[in-house]
């Protein structure tokens, strides 16, 4: 999966990484994606993508954020 960056423990680390997220959004290309996976949460692919656990998966493309739980 090209042009994807994953941040684990996204809900806990976002407060520590605002510059990283902001710089990613500024330099992102149309094909690039940031996936933030909350603590105690997994993103699993077994023919379809599933979010398992208590948190959410955050998918950011440019200024657009899509949260799945």
Short mmCIF file of N, CA and C in Angstrom, two decimals:
data_model
loop_
_atom_site.label_atom_id
_atom_site.label_comp_id
_atom_site.label_asym_id
_atom_site.label_seq_id
_atom_site.Cartn_x
_atom_site.Cartn_y
_atom_site.Cartn_z
N UNK A 1 0.84 -1.18 0.00
CA UNK A 1 0.00 0.00 0.00
C UNK A 1 0.89 1.24 0.00
N UNK A 2 1.10 1.82 -1.15
CA UNK A 2 2.00 2.98 -1.25
C UNK A 2 1.38 4.24 -0.65
N UNK A 3 2.26 5.14 -0.24
CA UNK A 3 1.86 6.46 0.25
C UNK A 3 0.92 6.40 1.44
N UNK A 4 1.19 5.47 2.36
CA UNK A 4 0.40 5.37 3.59
C UNK A 4 1.33 5.48 4.78
N UNK A 5 0.92 6.28 5.74
CA UNK A 5 1.65 6.40 7.00
C UNK A 5 0.69 6.02 8.12
N UNK A 6 1.15 5.17 9.04
CA UNK A 6 0.30 4.68 10.13
C UNK A 6 0.82 5.23 11.45
N UNK A 7 -0.09 5.74 12.28
CA UNK A 7 0.26 6.18 13.63
C UNK A 7 -0.53 5.31 14.61
N UNK A 8 0.16 4.40 15.32
CA UNK A 8 -0.52 3.59 16.34
C UNK A 8 -0.79 4.44 17.58
N UNK A 9 -1.73 4.00 18.40
CA UNK A 9 -2.10 4.72 19.63
C UNK A 9 -2.46 6.17 19.31
N UNK A 10 -3.14 6.36 18.21
CA UNK A 10 -3.44 7.70 17.68
C UNK A 10 -4.15 8.58 18.70
N UNK A 11 -5.11 8.02 19.43
CA UNK A 11 -5.86 8.83 20.40
C UNK A 11 -4.98 9.32 21.53
N UNK A 12 -3.96 8.57 21.91
CA UNK A 12 -3.06 8.97 22.99
C UNK A 12 -1.92 9.85 22.48
N UNK A 13 -1.46 9.60 21.26
CA UNK A 13 -0.27 10.29 20.75
C UNK A 13 -0.59 11.57 20.00
N UNK A 14 -1.84 11.78 19.61
CA UNK A 14 -2.15 12.96 18.81
C UNK A 14 -1.75 14.24 19.52
N UNK A 15 -1.91 14.30 20.82
CA UNK A 15 -1.50 15.48 21.57
C UNK A 15 0.00 15.70 21.54
N UNK A 16 0.77 14.63 21.35
CA UNK A 16 2.23 14.73 21.29
C UNK A 16 2.73 14.98 19.88
N UNK A 17 1.89 14.70 18.87
CA UNK A 17 2.34 14.73 17.48
C UNK A 17 1.62 15.75 16.60
N UNK A 18 1.10 16.84 17.14
CA UNK A 18 0.33 17.74 16.26
C UNK A 18 1.16 18.28 15.11
N UNK A 19 2.44 18.52 15.32
CA UNK A 19 3.29 19.03 14.24
C UNK A 19 3.46 17.99 13.14
N UNK A 20 3.60 16.72 13.54
CA UNK A 20 3.76 15.65 12.55
C UNK A 20 2.49 15.53 11.69
N UNK A 21 1.34 15.56 12.35
CA UNK A 21 0.08 15.46 11.61
C UNK A 21 -0.11 16.68 10.72
N UNK A 22 0.16 17.86 11.26
CA UNK A 22 0.00 19.10 10.48
C UNK A 22 0.94 19.11 9.28
N UNK A 23 2.19 18.70 9.48
CA UNK A 23 3.13 18.71 8.35
C UNK A 23 2.74 17.67 7.31
N UNK A 24 2.18 16.54 7.75
CA UNK A 24 1.71 15.53 6.81
C UNK A 24 0.58 16.09 5.96
N UNK A 25 -0.37 16.77 6.60
CA UNK A 25 -1.51 17.31 5.88
C UNK A 25 -1.06 18.37 4.88
N UNK A 26 -0.05 19.17 5.25
CA UNK A 26 0.44 20.22 4.35
C UNK A 26 1.14 19.62 3.14
N UNK A 27 1.94 18.56 3.33
CA UNK A 27 2.74 18.01 2.23
C UNK A 27 2.06 16.85 1.50
N UNK A 28 0.89 16.47 1.96
CA UNK A 28 0.23 15.28 1.43
C UNK A 28 -0.12 15.44 -0.05
N UNK A 29 0.04 14.37 -0.77
CA UNK A 29 -0.42 14.34 -2.15
C UNK A 29 -1.81 13.74 -2.19
N UNK A 30 -2.45 13.85 -3.31
CA UNK A 30 -3.82 13.34 -3.44
C UNK A 30 -3.88 11.83 -3.21
N UNK A 31 -2.77 11.13 -3.44
CA UNK A 31 -2.76 9.68 -3.29
C UNK A 31 -2.29 9.23 -1.91
N UNK A 32 -1.88 10.16 -1.05
CA UNK A 32 -1.32 9.80 0.25
C UNK A 32 -2.41 9.73 1.32
N UNK A 33 -2.18 8.86 2.30
CA UNK A 33 -3.16 8.65 3.36
C UNK A 33 -2.45 8.48 4.69
N UNK A 34 -3.01 9.05 5.73
CA UNK A 34 -2.55 8.85 7.10
C UNK A 34 -3.62 8.02 7.81
N UNK A 35 -3.20 6.91 8.43
CA UNK A 35 -4.13 6.07 9.18
C UNK A 35 -3.72 6.12 10.65
N UNK A 36 -4.60 6.63 11.48
CA UNK A 36 -4.39 6.67 12.92
C UNK A 36 -5.23 5.59 13.57
N UNK A 37 -4.59 4.69 14.30
CA UNK A 37 -5.30 3.59 14.95
C UNK A 37 -5.25 3.83 16.45
N UNK A 38 -6.43 4.00 17.07
CA UNK A 38 -6.52 4.27 18.50
C UNK A 38 -5.97 3.11 19.33
N UNK A 39 -5.62 3.42 20.57
CA UNK A 39 -5.14 2.41 21.51
C UNK A 39 -6.24 1.37 21.73
N UNK A 40 -5.84 0.13 21.94
CA UNK A 40 -6.76 -1.00 22.14
C UNK A 40 -7.68 -1.22 20.95
N UNK A 41 -7.15 -0.97 19.76
CA UNK A 41 -7.93 -1.08 18.53
C UNK A 41 -7.03 -1.70 17.46
N UNK A 42 -7.65 -2.45 16.56
CA UNK A 42 -6.91 -3.06 15.45
C UNK A 42 -7.65 -2.82 14.14
N UNK A 43 -6.89 -2.73 13.07
CA UNK A 43 -7.43 -2.67 11.72
C UNK A 43 -7.02 -3.98 11.05
N UNK A 44 -8.00 -4.80 10.72
CA UNK A 44 -7.75 -6.16 10.23
C UNK A 44 -8.30 -6.30 8.82
N UNK A 45 -7.51 -6.96 7.95
CA UNK A 45 -7.98 -7.25 6.60
C UNK A 45 -8.03 -8.75 6.43
N UNK A 46 -9.24 -9.30 6.35
CA UNK A 46 -9.44 -10.71 6.01
C UNK A 46 -10.51 -10.76 4.92
N UNK A 47 -10.12 -10.31 3.75
CA UNK A 47 -10.96 -10.11 2.56
C UNK A 47 -11.73 -8.79 2.61
N UNK A 48 -12.05 -8.29 3.80
CA UNK A 48 -12.62 -6.96 3.97
C UNK A 48 -11.92 -6.31 5.16
N UNK A 49 -11.87 -4.98 5.18
CA UNK A 49 -11.25 -4.26 6.29
C UNK A 49 -12.25 -4.17 7.43
N UNK A 50 -11.78 -4.49 8.65
CA UNK A 50 -12.61 -4.41 9.85
C UNK A 50 -11.86 -3.66 10.94
N UNK A 51 -12.60 -2.90 11.74
CA UNK A 51 -12.06 -2.25 12.92
C UNK A 51 -12.54 -3.05 14.12
N UNK A 52 -11.58 -3.50 14.95
CA UNK A 52 -11.90 -4.32 16.11
C UNK A 52 -11.32 -3.65 17.35
N UNK A 53 -12.10 -3.58 18.42
CA UNK A 53 -11.61 -3.00 19.67
C UNK A 53 -12.49 -1.85 20.13
N UNK A 54 -11.99 -1.15 21.13
CA UNK A 54 -12.81 -0.11 21.77
C UNK A 54 -12.67 1.27 21.11
N UNK A 55 -11.65 1.46 20.31
CA UNK A 55 -11.40 2.77 19.71
C UNK A 55 -11.85 2.86 18.27
N UNK A 56 -11.25 3.81 17.57
CA UNK A 56 -11.58 4.09 16.18
C UNK A 56 -10.32 4.02 15.32
N UNK A 57 -10.53 3.95 14.03
CA UNK A 57 -9.48 4.12 13.05
C UNK A 57 -9.79 5.42 12.31
N UNK A 58 -8.80 6.29 12.25
CA UNK A 58 -8.96 7.61 11.63
C UNK A 58 -8.19 7.60 10.31
N UNK A 59 -8.87 7.90 9.23
CA UNK A 59 -8.24 7.92 7.92
C UNK A 59 -8.24 9.37 7.44
N UNK A 60 -7.05 9.92 7.24
CA UNK A 60 -6.93 11.32 6.83
C UNK A 60 -6.35 11.40 5.43
N UNK A 61 -7.04 12.12 4.57
CA UNK A 61 -6.56 12.40 3.22
C UNK A 61 -6.67 13.90 3.03
N UNK A 62 -5.56 14.59 3.01
CA UNK A 62 -5.59 16.05 2.94
C UNK A 62 -6.27 16.60 4.18
N UNK A 63 -7.26 17.43 4.02
CA UNK A 63 -7.98 18.00 5.16
C UNK A 63 -9.18 17.15 5.54
N UNK A 64 -9.39 16.01 4.87
CA UNK A 64 -10.55 15.16 5.12
C UNK A 64 -10.20 14.08 6.13
N UNK A 65 -11.02 13.91 7.18
CA UNK A 65 -10.84 12.82 8.14
C UNK A 65 -12.09 11.97 8.15
N UNK A 66 -11.88 10.66 8.02
CA UNK A 66 -12.97 9.69 8.08
C UNK A 66 -12.68 8.78 9.26
N UNK A 67 -13.56 8.74 10.26
CA UNK A 67 -13.36 7.88 11.43
C UNK A 67 -14.28 6.68 11.33
N UNK A 68 -13.72 5.51 11.62
CA UNK A 68 -14.49 4.27 11.59
C UNK A 68 -14.37 3.57 12.93
N UNK A 69 -15.47 3.05 13.44
CA UNK A 69 -15.41 2.22 14.66
C UNK A 69 -16.38 1.09 14.56
#
